[in-house]
Short mmCIF file of C-alpha atoms in Angstrom, two decimals:
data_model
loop_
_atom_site.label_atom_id
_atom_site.label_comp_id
_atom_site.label_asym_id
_atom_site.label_seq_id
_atom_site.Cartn_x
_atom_site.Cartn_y
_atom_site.Cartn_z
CA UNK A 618 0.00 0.00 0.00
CA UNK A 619 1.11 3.21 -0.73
CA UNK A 620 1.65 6.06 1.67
CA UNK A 621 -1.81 8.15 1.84
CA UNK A 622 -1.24 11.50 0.33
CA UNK A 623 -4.41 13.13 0.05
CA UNK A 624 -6.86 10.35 -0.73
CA UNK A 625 -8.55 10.39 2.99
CA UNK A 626 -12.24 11.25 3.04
CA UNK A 627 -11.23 14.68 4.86
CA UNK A 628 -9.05 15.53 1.77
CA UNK A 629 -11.89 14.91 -0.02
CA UNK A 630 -14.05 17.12 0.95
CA UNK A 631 -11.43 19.31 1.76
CA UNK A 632 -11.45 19.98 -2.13
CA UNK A 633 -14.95 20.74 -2.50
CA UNK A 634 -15.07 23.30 0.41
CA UNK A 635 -18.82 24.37 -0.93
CA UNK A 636 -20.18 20.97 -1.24
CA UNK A 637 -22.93 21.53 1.73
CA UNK A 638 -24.16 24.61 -0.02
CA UNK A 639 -24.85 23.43 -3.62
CA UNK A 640 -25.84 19.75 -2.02
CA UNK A 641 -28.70 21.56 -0.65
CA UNK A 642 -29.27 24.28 -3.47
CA UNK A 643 -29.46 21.18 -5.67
CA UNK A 644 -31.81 19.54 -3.12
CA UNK A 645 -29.77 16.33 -3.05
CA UNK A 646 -30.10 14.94 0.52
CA UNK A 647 -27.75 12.36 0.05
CA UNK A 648 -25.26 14.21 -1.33
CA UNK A 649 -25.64 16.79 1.73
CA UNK A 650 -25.69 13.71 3.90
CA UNK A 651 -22.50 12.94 2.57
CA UNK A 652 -20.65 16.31 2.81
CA UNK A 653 -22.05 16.93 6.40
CA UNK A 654 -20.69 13.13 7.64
CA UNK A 655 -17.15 14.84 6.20
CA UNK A 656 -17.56 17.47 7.86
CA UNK A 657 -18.69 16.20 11.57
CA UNK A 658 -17.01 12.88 12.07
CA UNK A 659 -13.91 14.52 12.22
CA UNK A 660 -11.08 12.98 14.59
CA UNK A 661 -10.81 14.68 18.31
CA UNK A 662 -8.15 17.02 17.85
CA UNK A 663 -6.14 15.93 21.63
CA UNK A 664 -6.48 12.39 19.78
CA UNK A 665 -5.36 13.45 16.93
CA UNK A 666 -2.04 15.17 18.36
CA UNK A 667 -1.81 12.67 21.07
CA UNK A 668 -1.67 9.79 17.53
CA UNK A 669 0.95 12.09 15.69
CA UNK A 670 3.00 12.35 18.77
CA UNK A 671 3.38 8.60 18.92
CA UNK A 672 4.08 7.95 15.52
CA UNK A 673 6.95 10.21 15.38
CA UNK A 674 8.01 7.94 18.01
CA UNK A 675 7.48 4.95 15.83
CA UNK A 676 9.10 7.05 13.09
CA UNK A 677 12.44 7.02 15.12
CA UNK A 678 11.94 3.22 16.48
CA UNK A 679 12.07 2.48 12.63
CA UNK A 680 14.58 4.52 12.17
CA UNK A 681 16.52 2.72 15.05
CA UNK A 682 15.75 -1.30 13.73
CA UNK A 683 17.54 0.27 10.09
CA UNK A 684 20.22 1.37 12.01
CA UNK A 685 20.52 -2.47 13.52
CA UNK A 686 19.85 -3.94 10.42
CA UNK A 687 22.83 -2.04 8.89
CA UNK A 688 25.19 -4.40 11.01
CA UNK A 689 26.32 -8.02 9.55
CA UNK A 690 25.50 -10.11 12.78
CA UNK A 691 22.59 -8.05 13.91
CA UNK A 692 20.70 -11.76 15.44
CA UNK A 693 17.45 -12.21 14.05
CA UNK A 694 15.24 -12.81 17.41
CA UNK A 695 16.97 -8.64 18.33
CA UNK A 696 15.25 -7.45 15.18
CA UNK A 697 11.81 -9.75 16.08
CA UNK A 698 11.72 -8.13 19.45
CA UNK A 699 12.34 -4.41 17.84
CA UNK A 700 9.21 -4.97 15.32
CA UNK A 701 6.82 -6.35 17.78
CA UNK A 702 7.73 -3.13 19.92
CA UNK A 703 7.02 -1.08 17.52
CA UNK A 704 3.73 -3.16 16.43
CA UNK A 705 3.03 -2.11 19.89
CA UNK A 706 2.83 1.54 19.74
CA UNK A 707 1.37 1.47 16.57
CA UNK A 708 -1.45 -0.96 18.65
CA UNK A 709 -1.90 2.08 20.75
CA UNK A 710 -2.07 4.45 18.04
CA UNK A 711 -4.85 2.77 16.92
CA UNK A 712 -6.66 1.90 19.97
CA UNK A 713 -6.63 5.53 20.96
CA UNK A 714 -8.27 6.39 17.87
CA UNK A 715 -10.60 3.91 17.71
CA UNK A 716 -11.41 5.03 21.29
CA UNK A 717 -12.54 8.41 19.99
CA UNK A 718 -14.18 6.92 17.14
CA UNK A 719 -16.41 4.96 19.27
CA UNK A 720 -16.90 7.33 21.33
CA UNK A 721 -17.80 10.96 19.42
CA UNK A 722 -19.15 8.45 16.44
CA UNK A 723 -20.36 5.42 16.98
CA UNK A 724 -22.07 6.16 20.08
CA UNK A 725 -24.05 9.04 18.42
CA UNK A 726 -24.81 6.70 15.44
CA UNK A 727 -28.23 6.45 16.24
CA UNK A 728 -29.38 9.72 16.61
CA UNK A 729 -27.54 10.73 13.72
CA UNK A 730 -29.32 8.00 11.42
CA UNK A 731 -25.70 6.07 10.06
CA UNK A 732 -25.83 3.06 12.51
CA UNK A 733 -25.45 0.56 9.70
CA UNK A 734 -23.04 2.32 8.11
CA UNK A 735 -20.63 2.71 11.00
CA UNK A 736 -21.19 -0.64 12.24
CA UNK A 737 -20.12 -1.99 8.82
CA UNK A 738 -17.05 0.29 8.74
CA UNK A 739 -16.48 -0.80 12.51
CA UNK A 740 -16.39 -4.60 12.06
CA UNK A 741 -14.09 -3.88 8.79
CA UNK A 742 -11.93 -1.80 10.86
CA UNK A 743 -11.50 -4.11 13.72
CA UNK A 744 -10.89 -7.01 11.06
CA UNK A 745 -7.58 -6.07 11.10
CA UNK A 746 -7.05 -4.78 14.66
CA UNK A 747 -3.33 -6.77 15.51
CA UNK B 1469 10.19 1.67 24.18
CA UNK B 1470 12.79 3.42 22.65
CA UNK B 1471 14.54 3.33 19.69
CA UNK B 1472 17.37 0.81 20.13
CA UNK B 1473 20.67 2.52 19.47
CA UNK B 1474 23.51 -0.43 20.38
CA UNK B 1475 21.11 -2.65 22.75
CA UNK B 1476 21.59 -5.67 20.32
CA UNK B 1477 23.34 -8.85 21.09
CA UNK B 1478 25.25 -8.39 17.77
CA UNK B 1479 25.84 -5.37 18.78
CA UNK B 1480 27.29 -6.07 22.23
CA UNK B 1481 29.11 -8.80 20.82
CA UNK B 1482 30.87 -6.41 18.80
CA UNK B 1483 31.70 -4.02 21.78
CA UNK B 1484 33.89 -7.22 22.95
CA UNK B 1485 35.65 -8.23 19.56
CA UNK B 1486 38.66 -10.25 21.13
CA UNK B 1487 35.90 -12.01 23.52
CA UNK B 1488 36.34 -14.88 21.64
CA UNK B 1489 40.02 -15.44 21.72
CA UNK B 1490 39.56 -14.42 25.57
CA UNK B 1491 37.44 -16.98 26.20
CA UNK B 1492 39.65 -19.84 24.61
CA UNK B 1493 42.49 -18.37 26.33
CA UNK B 1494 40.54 -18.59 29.59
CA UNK B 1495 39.23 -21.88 28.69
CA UNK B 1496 35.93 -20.89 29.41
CA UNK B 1497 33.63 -23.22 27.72
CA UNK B 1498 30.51 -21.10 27.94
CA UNK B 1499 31.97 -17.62 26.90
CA UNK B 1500 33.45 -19.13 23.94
CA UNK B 1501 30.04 -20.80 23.28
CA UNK B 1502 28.28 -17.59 23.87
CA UNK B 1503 30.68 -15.00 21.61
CA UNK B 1504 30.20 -17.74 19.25
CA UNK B 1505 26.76 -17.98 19.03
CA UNK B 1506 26.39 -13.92 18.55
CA UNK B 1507 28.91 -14.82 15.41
CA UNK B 1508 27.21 -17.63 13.66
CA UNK B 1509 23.09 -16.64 14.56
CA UNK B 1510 23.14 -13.80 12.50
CA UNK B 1511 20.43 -12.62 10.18
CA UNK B 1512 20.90 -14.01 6.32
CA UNK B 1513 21.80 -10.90 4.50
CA UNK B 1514 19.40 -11.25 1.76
CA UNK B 1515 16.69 -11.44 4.60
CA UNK B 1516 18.44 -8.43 6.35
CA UNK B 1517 18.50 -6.44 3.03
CA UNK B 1518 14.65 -6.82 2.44
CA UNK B 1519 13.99 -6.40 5.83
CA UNK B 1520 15.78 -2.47 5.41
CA UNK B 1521 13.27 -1.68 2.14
CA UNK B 1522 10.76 -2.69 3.60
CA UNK B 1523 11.27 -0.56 6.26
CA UNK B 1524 12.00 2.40 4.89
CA UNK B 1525 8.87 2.17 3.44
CA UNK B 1526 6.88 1.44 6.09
CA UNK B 1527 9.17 5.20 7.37
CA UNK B 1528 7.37 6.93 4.45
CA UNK B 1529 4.10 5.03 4.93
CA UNK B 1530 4.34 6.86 8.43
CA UNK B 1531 5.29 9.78 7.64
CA UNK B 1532 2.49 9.90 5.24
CA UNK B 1533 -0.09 9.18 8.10
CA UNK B 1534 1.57 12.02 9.86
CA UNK B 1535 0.77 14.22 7.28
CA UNK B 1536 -3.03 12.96 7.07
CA UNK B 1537 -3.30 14.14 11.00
CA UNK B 1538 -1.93 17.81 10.24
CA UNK B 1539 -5.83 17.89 8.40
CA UNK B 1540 -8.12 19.15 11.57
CA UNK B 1541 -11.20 17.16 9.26
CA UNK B 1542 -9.08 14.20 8.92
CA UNK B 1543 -11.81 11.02 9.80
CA UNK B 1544 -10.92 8.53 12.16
CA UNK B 1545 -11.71 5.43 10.46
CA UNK B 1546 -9.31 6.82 7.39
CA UNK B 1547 -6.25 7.14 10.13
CA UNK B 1548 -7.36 3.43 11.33
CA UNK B 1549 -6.62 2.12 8.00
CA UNK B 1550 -3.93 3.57 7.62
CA UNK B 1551 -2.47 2.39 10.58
CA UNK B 1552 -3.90 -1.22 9.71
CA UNK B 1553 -1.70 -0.71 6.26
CA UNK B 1554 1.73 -0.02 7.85
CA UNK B 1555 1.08 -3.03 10.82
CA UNK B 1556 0.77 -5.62 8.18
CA UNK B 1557 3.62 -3.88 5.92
CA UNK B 1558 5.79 -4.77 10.02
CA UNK B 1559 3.98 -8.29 9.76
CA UNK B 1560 5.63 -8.98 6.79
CA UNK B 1561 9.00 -7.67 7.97
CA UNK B 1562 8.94 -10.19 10.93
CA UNK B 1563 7.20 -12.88 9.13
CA UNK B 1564 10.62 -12.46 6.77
CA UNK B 1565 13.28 -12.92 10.09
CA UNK B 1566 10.94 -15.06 11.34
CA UNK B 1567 11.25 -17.93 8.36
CA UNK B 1568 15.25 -17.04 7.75
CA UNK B 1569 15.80 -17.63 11.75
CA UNK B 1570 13.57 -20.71 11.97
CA UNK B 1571 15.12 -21.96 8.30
CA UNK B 1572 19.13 -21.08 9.46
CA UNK B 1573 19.31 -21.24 13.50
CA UNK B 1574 16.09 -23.15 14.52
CA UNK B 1575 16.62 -26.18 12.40
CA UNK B 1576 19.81 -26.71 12.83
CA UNK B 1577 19.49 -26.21 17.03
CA UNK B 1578 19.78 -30.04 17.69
CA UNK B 1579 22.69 -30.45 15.36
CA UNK B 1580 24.10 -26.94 17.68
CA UNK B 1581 23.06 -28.08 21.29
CA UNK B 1582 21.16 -25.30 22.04
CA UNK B 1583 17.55 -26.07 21.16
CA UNK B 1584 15.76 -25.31 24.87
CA UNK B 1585 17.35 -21.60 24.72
CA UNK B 1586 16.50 -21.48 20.74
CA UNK B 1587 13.20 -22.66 21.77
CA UNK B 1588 12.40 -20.38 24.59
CA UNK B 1589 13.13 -17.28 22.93
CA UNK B 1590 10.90 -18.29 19.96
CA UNK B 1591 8.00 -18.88 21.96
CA UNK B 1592 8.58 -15.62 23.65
CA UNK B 1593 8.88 -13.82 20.30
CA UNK B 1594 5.95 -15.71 19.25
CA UNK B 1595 3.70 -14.41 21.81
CA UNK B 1596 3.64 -10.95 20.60
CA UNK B 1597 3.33 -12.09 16.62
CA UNK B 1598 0.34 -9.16 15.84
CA UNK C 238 -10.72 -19.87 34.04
CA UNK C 239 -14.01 -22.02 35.49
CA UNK C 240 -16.70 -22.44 32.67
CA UNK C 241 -19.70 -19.49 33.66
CA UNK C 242 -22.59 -20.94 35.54
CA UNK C 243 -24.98 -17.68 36.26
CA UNK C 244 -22.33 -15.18 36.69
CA UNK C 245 -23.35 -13.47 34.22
CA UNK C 246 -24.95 -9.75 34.98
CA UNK C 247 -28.20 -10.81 33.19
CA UNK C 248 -27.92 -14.02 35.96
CA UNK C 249 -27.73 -11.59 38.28
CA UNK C 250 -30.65 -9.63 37.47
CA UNK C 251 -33.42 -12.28 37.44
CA UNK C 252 -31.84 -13.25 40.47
CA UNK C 253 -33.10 -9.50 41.76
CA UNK C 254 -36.63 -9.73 39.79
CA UNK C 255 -37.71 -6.50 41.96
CA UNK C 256 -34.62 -4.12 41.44
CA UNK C 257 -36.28 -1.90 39.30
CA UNK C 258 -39.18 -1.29 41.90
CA UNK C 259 -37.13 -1.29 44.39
CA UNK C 260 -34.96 1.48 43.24
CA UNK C 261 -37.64 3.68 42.49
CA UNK C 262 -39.37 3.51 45.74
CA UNK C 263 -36.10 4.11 47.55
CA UNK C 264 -35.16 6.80 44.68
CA UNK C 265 -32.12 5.24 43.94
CA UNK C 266 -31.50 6.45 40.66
CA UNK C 267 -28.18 5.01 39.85
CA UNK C 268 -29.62 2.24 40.99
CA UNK C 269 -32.23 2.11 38.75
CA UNK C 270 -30.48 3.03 36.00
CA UNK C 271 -28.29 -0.18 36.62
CA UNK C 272 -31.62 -2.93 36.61
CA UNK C 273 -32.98 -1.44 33.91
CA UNK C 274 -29.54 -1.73 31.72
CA UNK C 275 -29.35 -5.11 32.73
CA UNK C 276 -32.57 -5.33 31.45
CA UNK C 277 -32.69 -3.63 28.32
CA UNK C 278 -29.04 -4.36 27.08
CA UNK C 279 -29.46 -7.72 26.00
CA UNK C 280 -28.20 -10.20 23.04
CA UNK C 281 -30.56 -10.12 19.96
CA UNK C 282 -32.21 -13.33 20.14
CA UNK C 283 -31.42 -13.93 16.47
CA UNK C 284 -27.78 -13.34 16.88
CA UNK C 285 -28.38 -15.49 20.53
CA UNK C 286 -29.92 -18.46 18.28
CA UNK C 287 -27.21 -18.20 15.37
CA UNK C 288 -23.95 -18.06 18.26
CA UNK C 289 -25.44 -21.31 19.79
CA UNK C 290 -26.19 -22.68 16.99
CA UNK C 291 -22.29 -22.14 15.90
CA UNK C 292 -20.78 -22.89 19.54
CA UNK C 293 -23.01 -26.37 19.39
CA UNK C 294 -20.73 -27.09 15.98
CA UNK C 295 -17.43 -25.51 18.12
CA UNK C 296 -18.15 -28.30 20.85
CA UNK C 297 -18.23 -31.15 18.20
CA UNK C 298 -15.20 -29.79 16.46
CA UNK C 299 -13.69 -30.02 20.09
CA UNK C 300 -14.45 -33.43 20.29
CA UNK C 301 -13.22 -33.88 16.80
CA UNK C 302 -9.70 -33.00 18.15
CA UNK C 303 -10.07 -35.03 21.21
CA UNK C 304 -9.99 -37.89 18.89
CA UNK C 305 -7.53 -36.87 17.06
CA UNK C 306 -5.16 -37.07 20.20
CA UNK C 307 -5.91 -40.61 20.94
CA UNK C 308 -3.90 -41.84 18.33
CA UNK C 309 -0.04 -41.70 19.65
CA UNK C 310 0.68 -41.07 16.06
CA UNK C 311 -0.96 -37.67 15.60
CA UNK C 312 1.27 -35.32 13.98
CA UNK C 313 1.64 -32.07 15.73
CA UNK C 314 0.78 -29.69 12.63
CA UNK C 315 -2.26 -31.49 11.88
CA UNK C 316 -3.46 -30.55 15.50
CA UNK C 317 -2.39 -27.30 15.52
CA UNK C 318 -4.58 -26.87 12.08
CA UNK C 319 -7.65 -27.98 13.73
CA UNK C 320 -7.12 -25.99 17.12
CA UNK C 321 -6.83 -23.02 14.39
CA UNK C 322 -10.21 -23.91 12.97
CA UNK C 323 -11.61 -23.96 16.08
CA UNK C 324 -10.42 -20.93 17.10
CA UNK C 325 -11.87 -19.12 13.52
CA UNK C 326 -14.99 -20.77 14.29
CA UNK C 327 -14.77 -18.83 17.90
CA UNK C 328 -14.18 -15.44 16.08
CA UNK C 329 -16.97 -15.96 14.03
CA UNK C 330 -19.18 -15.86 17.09
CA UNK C 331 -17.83 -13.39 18.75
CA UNK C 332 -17.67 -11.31 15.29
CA UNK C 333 -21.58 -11.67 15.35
CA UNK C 334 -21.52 -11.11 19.20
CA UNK C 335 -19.86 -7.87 19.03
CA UNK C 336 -21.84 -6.62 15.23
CA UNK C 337 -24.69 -6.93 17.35
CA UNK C 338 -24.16 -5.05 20.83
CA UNK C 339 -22.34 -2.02 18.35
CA UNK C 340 -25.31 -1.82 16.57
CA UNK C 341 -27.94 -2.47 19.36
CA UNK C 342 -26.35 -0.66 22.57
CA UNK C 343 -23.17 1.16 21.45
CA UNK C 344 -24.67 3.11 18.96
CA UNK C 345 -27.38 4.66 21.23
CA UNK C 346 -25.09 5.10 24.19
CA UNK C 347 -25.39 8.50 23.92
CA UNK C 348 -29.15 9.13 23.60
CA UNK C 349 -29.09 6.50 26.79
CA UNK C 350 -26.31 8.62 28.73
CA UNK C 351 -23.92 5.31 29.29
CA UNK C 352 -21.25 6.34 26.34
CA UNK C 353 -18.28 6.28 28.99
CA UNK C 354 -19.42 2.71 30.43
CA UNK C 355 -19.85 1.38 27.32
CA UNK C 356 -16.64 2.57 25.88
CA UNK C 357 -14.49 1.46 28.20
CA UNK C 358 -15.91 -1.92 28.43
CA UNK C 359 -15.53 -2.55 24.33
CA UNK C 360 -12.29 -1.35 24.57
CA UNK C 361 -11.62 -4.05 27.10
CA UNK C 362 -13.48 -6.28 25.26
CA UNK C 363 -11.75 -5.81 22.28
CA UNK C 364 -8.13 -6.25 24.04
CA UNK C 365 -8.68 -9.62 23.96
CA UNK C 366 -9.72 -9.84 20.68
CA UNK C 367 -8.32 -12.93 19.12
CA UNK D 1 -14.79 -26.62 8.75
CA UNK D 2 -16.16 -30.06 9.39
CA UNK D 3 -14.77 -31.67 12.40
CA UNK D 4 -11.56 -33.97 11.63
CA UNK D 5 -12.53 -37.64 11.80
CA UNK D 6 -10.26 -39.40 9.91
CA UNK D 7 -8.55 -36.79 7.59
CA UNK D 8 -5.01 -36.59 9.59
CA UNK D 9 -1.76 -37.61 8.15
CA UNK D 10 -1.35 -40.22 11.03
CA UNK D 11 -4.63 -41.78 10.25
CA UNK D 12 -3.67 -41.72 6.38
CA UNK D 13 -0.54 -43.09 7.24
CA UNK D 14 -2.74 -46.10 9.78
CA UNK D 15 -4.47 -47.14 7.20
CA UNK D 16 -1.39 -47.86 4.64
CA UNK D 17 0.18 -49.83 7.72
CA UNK D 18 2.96 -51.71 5.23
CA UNK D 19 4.10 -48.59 3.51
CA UNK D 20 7.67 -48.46 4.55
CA UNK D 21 7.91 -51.71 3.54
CA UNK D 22 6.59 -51.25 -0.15
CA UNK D 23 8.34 -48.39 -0.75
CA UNK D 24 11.72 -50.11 0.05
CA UNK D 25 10.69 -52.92 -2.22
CA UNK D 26 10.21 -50.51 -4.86
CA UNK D 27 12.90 -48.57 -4.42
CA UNK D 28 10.89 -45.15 -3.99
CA UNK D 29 13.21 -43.05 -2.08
CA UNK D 30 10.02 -40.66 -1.62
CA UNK D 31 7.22 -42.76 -0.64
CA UNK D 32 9.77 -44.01 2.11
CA UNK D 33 10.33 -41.12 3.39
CA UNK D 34 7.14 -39.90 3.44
CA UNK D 35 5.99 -43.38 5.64
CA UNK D 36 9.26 -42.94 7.73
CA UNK D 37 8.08 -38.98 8.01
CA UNK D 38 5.07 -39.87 9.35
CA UNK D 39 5.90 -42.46 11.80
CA UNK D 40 8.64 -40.13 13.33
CA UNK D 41 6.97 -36.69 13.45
CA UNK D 42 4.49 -37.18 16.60
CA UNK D 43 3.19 -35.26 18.92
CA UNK D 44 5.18 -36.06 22.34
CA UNK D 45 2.71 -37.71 24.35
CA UNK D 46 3.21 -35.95 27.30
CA UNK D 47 2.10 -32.71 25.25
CA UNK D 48 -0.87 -35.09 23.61
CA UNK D 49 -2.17 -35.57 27.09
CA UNK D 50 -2.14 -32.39 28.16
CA UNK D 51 -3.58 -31.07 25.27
CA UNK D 52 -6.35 -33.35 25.91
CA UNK D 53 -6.85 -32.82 29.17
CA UNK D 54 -6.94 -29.03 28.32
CA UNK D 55 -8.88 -29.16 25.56
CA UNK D 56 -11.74 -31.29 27.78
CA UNK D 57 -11.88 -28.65 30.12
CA UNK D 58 -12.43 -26.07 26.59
CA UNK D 59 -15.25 -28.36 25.96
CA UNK D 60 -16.95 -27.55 29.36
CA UNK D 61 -16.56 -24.41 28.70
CA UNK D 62 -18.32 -24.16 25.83
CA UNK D 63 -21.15 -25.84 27.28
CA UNK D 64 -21.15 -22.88 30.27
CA UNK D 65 -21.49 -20.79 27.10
CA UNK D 66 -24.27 -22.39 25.85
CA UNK D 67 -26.23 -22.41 28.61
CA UNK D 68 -25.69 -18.24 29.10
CA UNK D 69 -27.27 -18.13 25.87
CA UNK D 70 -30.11 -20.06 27.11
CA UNK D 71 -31.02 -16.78 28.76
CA UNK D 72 -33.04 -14.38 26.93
CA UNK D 73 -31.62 -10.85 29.27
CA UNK D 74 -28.29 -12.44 28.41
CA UNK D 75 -25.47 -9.25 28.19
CA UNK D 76 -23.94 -9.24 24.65
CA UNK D 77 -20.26 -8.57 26.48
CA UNK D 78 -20.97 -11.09 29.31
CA UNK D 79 -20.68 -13.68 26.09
CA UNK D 80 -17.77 -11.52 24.55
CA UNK D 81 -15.95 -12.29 27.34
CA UNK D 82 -16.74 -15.90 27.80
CA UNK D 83 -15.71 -16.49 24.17
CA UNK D 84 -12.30 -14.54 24.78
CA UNK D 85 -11.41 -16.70 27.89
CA UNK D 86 -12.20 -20.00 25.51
CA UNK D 87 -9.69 -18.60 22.99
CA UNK D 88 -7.13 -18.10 25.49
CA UNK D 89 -7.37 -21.68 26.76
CA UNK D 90 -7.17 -22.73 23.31
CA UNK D 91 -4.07 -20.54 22.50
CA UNK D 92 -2.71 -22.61 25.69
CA UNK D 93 -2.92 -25.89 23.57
CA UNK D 94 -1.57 -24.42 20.43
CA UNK D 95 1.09 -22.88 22.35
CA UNK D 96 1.83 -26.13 24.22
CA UNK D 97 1.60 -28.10 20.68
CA UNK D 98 4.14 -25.72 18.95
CA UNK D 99 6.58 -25.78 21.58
CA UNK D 100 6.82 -29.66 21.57
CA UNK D 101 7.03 -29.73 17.47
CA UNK D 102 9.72 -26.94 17.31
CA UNK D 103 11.77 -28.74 20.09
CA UNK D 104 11.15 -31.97 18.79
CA UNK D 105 10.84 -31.65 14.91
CA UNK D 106 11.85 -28.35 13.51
CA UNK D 107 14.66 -28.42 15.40
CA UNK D 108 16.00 -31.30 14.11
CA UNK D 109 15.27 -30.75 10.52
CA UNK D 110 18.41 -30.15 9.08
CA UNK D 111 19.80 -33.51 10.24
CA UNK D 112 17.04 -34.93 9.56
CA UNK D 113 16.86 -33.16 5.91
CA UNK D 114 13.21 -31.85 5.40
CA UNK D 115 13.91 -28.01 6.35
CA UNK D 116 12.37 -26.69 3.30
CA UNK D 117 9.28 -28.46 4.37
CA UNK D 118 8.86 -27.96 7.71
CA UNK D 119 9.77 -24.41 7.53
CA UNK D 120 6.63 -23.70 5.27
CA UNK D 121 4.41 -25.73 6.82
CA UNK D 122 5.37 -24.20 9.98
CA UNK D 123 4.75 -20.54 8.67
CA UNK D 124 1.47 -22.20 7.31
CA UNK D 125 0.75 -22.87 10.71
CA UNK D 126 1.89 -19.39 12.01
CA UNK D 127 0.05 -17.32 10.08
CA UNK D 128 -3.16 -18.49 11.37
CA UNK D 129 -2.19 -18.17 14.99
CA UNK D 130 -4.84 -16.30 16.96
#
């Protein structure tokens, strides 16, 4: 997979800043539906620091198991133990955000009208929770 | 955790270059077995070469993920993804040691003598496969 | 850990058929609010029919294995396949499980109030997630 | 997946009891080994009981399960939870299975000749592990 650039759903609608506007001028409710769900399940911004914080962390751990890896009798089970660390913090990375994401989304899933939807995105999600 | 800098066995062993010699000198069965071991357990090249590209990517698959959280609309289950990508990109970086260690140092632990302490740390890297 | 015999909190409810009365004679509202989410946060008898249904066909794939290990020839891999199947059988019910309390109580924590209890318990939930 | 009655490589190899003997005759250096391969490769039988013994006590567990969802006010993450604990009992077999083949078979592969093999089948087995 290639790094994300600006494919996320933010970026998105990021590019078509008046999308609410002519979604309703053109009456489409779906199509509102769509830019408002942009625009509101947005990721808690302390999370969101909190997330980039740790993964400069992981940046430098990586950065660290290349430095190993540049010596001739680095042992394998050192460079296992480096990767599950850093399969670690990524873990909490992701449980932090899926934390939020339960909490500001999912939980308001019903009022909002999108339970099926998130639950679907949910259970993909958590598919490949490590 | 942090980034390991010179916390590797190869490393160490490296630290103590004439440890070898020392420990025939001293006649101290163990040493030499241990300085020995750090020698001939190292990680295949080829392996340790793959293992470095596909690492930097998963770097620039991070740093790409960083850039998705400077967007305050970026959506949650986009970052979880994301995050989903660059764990299995790590899976596949262990999965690689993993098969050149078993392949070069686990099979040939009978023939060696030291299949309980081969064993042991396997299991223990095992446990925190994601 | 001992097989569940009416631990669980819906156990514990009927074993307290009068809670909710109770609580609102003595004005106990947490209290209340506790019998009456053990009362209406329960399993979707559908998805309660289909997980026995599938744990009735984990039990004979059990005893499937069991067999399997009274021949002194059984090969290792062959019953570390099965204990895999098993175990993918196990995730499918807790897959369904888990589909059906996002969708049924997560997703209108926060019209209920309870999005802080319920987040923190599918967080935990999920940390063991197989 | 159907539970395993018959389908295991020892029971393949029980019913074609005079193999090693008809592959000598003829001369096929592959059949041999494949009969020799399966008469050599299994399970310890200290691990075999245990495993059994565990895995009966998995069994009664499953039962406890069954009978929680006998309750209609049953909690969704009371089974969640149940369901986890089974998984982690069967990890213990797996774990206790792999152990005894790596000390006992992978580890004596290259003497034995069949690295390739068991390598990938134990990878195979790896990938799967919950």
């Amino acid at each position: 997979m290639t790094p994300p650039t600006s494919g996320s759903r933010a970026a998105k609608a990021a590019q078509a800043p008046n999308a609410r506007e002519v979604a309703y001028e053109s009456g489409s409710g779906v199509a509102a539906g769509l830019a408002e769900h942009s625009a509101c399940l947005r990721l808690d911004s302390e999370v969101r620091a909190d997330s980039a914080r740790r993964l400069r962390s992981v940046r430098g751990h990586v950065e660290g198991v290349l430095r190993m890896l540049e010596d001739p009798n680095v042992y394998c089970v050192d460079v296992l133990k480096q990767v599950s660390a850093v399969q670690g913090a990524l873990r909490k990375v992701s449980d932090g955000v899926l934390r939020a994401h339960v909490r500001d989304h999912v939980a308001t899933a019903a009022a909002r009208g999108d339970t099926e939807h998130l639950v679907d995105e949910l259970m993909e999600a958590l598919k490949y929770k490590a």
